[in-house]
């Protein structure tokens, strides 16, 4: 089961695939065992059992999410997959896509630069009218 609503198709989407709360609930479901999940989450993030329950039920407060994102066991390990699920694209897929986009831009720039260079060389070979003889 994937945390991404589009089941592995990482093509960019305009709308949000999941809310942060929903994505966080799925992440908790995939990360912590079914048996004792609430207690495991509470211990992992140093939060109350009630707060852990709100995570599992996809209704955490913004304060709780901030606390988890800033926790020593949270941070990028939690933020990247959760926010990736929200926008419908994982961080690694985004980085690959950006590298491809920049590579294409670089190629287009190099082609443009080559065309401009050729135009400059062509202009240098043209003899101005006032210097032409026999016309």
mmCIF file of C-alpha atoms in Angstrom:
data_model
loop_
_atom_site.group_PDB
_atom_site.id
_atom_site.type_symbol
_atom_site.label_atom_id
_atom_site.label_comp_id
_atom_site.label_asym_id
_atom_site.label_seq_id
_atom_site.Cartn_x
_atom_site.Cartn_y
_atom_site.Cartn_z
ATOM 1 C CA UNK A 1 0.000 0.000 0.000
ATOM 2 C CA UNK A 2 1.362 3.372 -0.959
ATOM 3 C CA UNK A 3 1.053 6.602 0.955
ATOM 4 C CA UNK A 4 0.452 8.265 -2.405
ATOM 5 C CA UNK A 5 -3.170 8.516 -3.460
ATOM 6 C CA UNK A 6 -2.219 7.912 -7.085
ATOM 7 C CA UNK A 7 -0.627 4.519 -6.278
ATOM 8 C CA UNK A 8 2.853 5.150 -7.566
ATOM 9 C CA UNK A 9 2.106 7.330 -10.583
ATOM 10 C CA UNK A 10 4.185 10.358 -9.668
ATOM 11 C CA UNK A 11 3.014 12.639 -12.437
ATOM 12 C CA UNK A 12 2.372 16.151 -11.113
ATOM 13 C CA UNK A 13 -1.188 17.021 -10.231
ATOM 14 C CA UNK A 14 -2.761 20.409 -9.815
ATOM 15 C CA UNK A 15 -5.071 19.484 -6.962
ATOM 16 C CA UNK A 16 -4.131 17.977 -3.633
ATOM 17 C CA UNK A 17 -4.364 14.213 -3.461
ATOM 18 C CA UNK A 18 -4.596 14.041 0.333
ATOM 19 C CA UNK A 19 -4.824 16.389 3.250
ATOM 20 C CA UNK A 20 -1.861 16.559 5.614
ATOM 21 C CA UNK A 21 -3.974 14.889 8.298
ATOM 22 C CA UNK A 22 -4.955 12.010 5.990
ATOM 23 C CA UNK A 23 -1.392 11.546 4.755
ATOM 24 C CA UNK A 24 -0.110 11.550 8.331
ATOM 25 C CA UNK A 25 -2.669 8.904 9.319
ATOM 26 C CA UNK A 26 -1.600 6.683 6.411
ATOM 27 C CA UNK A 27 2.075 7.202 7.297
ATOM 28 C CA UNK A 28 1.366 6.161 10.902
ATOM 29 C CA UNK A 29 -0.562 3.133 9.669
ATOM 30 C CA UNK A 30 2.345 2.049 7.488
ATOM 31 C CA UNK A 31 5.068 2.835 10.008
ATOM 32 C CA UNK A 32 3.713 1.416 13.257
ATOM 33 C CA UNK A 33 2.376 -2.101 13.892
ATOM 34 C CA UNK A 34 -1.365 -2.598 14.254
ATOM 35 C CA UNK A 35 -1.021 -4.082 17.725
ATOM 36 C CA UNK A 36 -0.227 -1.226 20.103
ATOM 37 C CA UNK A 37 -0.067 1.406 17.380
ATOM 38 C CA UNK A 38 -1.381 4.255 19.527
ATOM 39 C CA UNK A 39 1.121 3.567 22.311
ATOM 40 C CA UNK A 40 3.984 3.157 19.816
ATOM 41 C CA UNK A 41 3.171 6.513 18.200
ATOM 42 C CA UNK A 42 2.860 8.215 21.581
ATOM 43 C CA UNK A 43 6.232 6.852 22.689
ATOM 44 C CA UNK A 44 7.930 7.602 19.383
ATOM 45 C CA UNK A 45 6.939 11.278 19.373
ATOM 46 C CA UNK A 46 6.642 11.876 23.137
ATOM 47 C CA UNK A 47 2.948 12.737 22.904
ATOM 48 C CA UNK A 48 -0.129 11.653 24.820
ATOM 49 C CA UNK A 49 -2.216 8.627 23.882
ATOM 50 C CA UNK A 50 -5.076 10.981 23.011
ATOM 51 C CA UNK A 51 -2.820 12.928 20.633
ATOM 52 C CA UNK A 52 -1.684 9.660 19.062
ATOM 53 C CA UNK A 53 -5.330 8.706 18.579
ATOM 54 C CA UNK A 54 -6.019 11.972 16.735
ATOM 55 C CA UNK A 55 -3.143 11.136 14.372
ATOM 56 C CA UNK A 56 -4.528 7.678 13.674
ATOM 57 C CA UNK A 57 -8.008 9.122 13.111
ATOM 58 C CA UNK A 58 -6.655 11.798 10.721
ATOM 59 C CA UNK A 59 -7.732 14.729 12.849
ATOM 60 C CA UNK A 60 -4.580 16.105 14.499
ATOM 61 C CA UNK A 61 -4.289 19.763 15.395
ATOM 62 C CA UNK A 62 -1.863 21.975 13.523
ATOM 63 C CA UNK A 63 0.071 22.323 16.785
ATOM 64 C CA UNK A 64 0.434 18.541 17.059
ATOM 65 C CA UNK A 65 1.647 18.274 13.471
ATOM 66 C CA UNK A 66 4.193 21.031 14.102
ATOM 67 C CA UNK A 67 5.335 19.242 17.249
ATOM 68 C CA UNK A 68 5.830 15.984 15.323
ATOM 69 C CA UNK A 69 7.569 17.657 12.401
ATOM 70 C CA UNK A 70 9.985 19.349 14.836
ATOM 71 C CA UNK A 71 10.515 16.261 17.017
ATOM 72 C CA UNK A 72 13.867 14.435 16.926
ATOM 73 C CA UNK A 73 12.060 11.360 15.521
ATOM 74 C CA UNK A 74 10.112 13.496 13.067
ATOM 75 C CA UNK A 75 11.712 16.017 10.777
ATOM 76 C CA UNK A 76 12.410 15.178 7.158
ATOM 77 C CA UNK A 77 11.809 11.438 7.759
ATOM 78 C CA UNK A 78 8.159 12.279 8.347
ATOM 79 C CA UNK A 79 7.722 15.512 6.399
ATOM 80 C CA UNK A 80 8.966 14.259 3.021
ATOM 81 C CA UNK A 81 6.670 11.243 2.632
ATOM 82 C CA UNK A 82 3.697 13.022 4.204
ATOM 83 C CA UNK A 83 3.970 16.184 2.102
ATOM 84 C CA UNK A 84 4.771 14.065 -0.950
ATOM 85 C CA UNK A 85 1.433 12.354 -0.461
ATOM 86 C CA UNK A 86 -0.285 15.727 -0.110
ATOM 87 C CA UNK A 87 1.016 17.025 -3.452
ATOM 88 C CA UNK A 88 0.888 13.623 -5.133
ATOM 89 C CA UNK A 89 4.601 13.324 -5.862
ATOM 90 C CA UNK A 90 7.461 12.008 -3.767
ATOM 91 C CA UNK A 91 10.505 14.173 -3.093
ATOM 92 C CA UNK A 92 12.765 11.856 -5.079
ATOM 93 C CA UNK A 93 10.388 11.914 -8.053
ATOM 94 C CA UNK A 94 10.325 15.720 -7.855
ATOM 95 C CA UNK A 95 14.126 15.903 -7.813
ATOM 96 C CA UNK A 96 14.358 13.566 -10.811
ATOM 97 C CA UNK A 97 11.745 15.628 -12.656
ATOM 98 C CA UNK A 98 13.604 18.871 -11.903
ATOM 99 C CA UNK A 99 16.919 17.386 -13.053
ATOM 100 C CA UNK A 100 15.278 16.354 -16.332
ATOM 101 C CA UNK A 101 13.705 19.799 -16.752
ATOM 102 C CA UNK A 102 17.029 21.537 -16.112
ATOM 103 C CA UNK A 103 18.793 19.162 -18.490
ATOM 104 C CA UNK A 104 16.254 20.005 -21.208
ATOM 105 C CA UNK A 105 16.657 23.731 -20.518
ATOM 106 C CA UNK A 106 20.434 23.372 -20.731
ATOM 107 C CA UNK A 107 20.124 21.546 -24.071
ATOM 108 C CA UNK A 108 17.792 24.247 -25.432
ATOM 109 C CA UNK A 109 20.219 26.946 -24.265
ATOM 110 C CA UNK A 110 23.164 25.179 -25.911
ATOM 111 C CA UNK A 111 21.208 24.819 -29.171
ATOM 112 C CA UNK A 112 20.250 28.504 -29.078
ATOM 113 C CA UNK A 113 23.837 29.479 -28.344
ATOM 114 C CA UNK A 114 25.025 27.377 -31.321
ATOM 115 C CA UNK A 115 22.443 29.053 -33.627
ATOM 116 C CA UNK A 116 23.531 32.508 -32.450
ATOM 117 C CA UNK A 117 27.181 31.588 -32.987
ATOM 118 C CA UNK A 118 26.421 30.449 -36.516
ATOM 119 C CA UNK A 119 24.500 33.664 -37.190
ATOM 120 C CA UNK A 120 27.481 35.709 -35.957
ATOM 121 C CA UNK A 121 29.851 33.744 -38.214
ATOM 122 C CA UNK A 122 27.489 34.220 -41.165
ATOM 123 C CA UNK A 123 27.340 37.971 -40.538
ATOM 124 C CA UNK A 124 31.138 38.201 -40.489
ATOM 125 C CA UNK A 125 31.366 36.626 -43.952
ATOM 126 C CA UNK A 126 28.975 39.137 -45.550
ATOM 127 C CA UNK A 127 30.771 42.004 -47.326
ATOM 128 C CA UNK A 128 29.032 45.331 -46.715
ATOM 129 C CA UNK A 129 27.552 46.965 -49.828
ATOM 130 C CA UNK A 130 29.839 50.010 -49.696
ATOM 131 C CA UNK A 131 32.910 47.715 -49.802
ATOM 132 C CA UNK A 132 31.757 45.590 -52.712
ATOM 133 C CA UNK A 133 33.469 46.209 -56.020
ATOM 134 C CA UNK A 134 31.943 45.858 -59.429
ATOM 135 C CA UNK A 135 28.354 46.473 -58.465
#
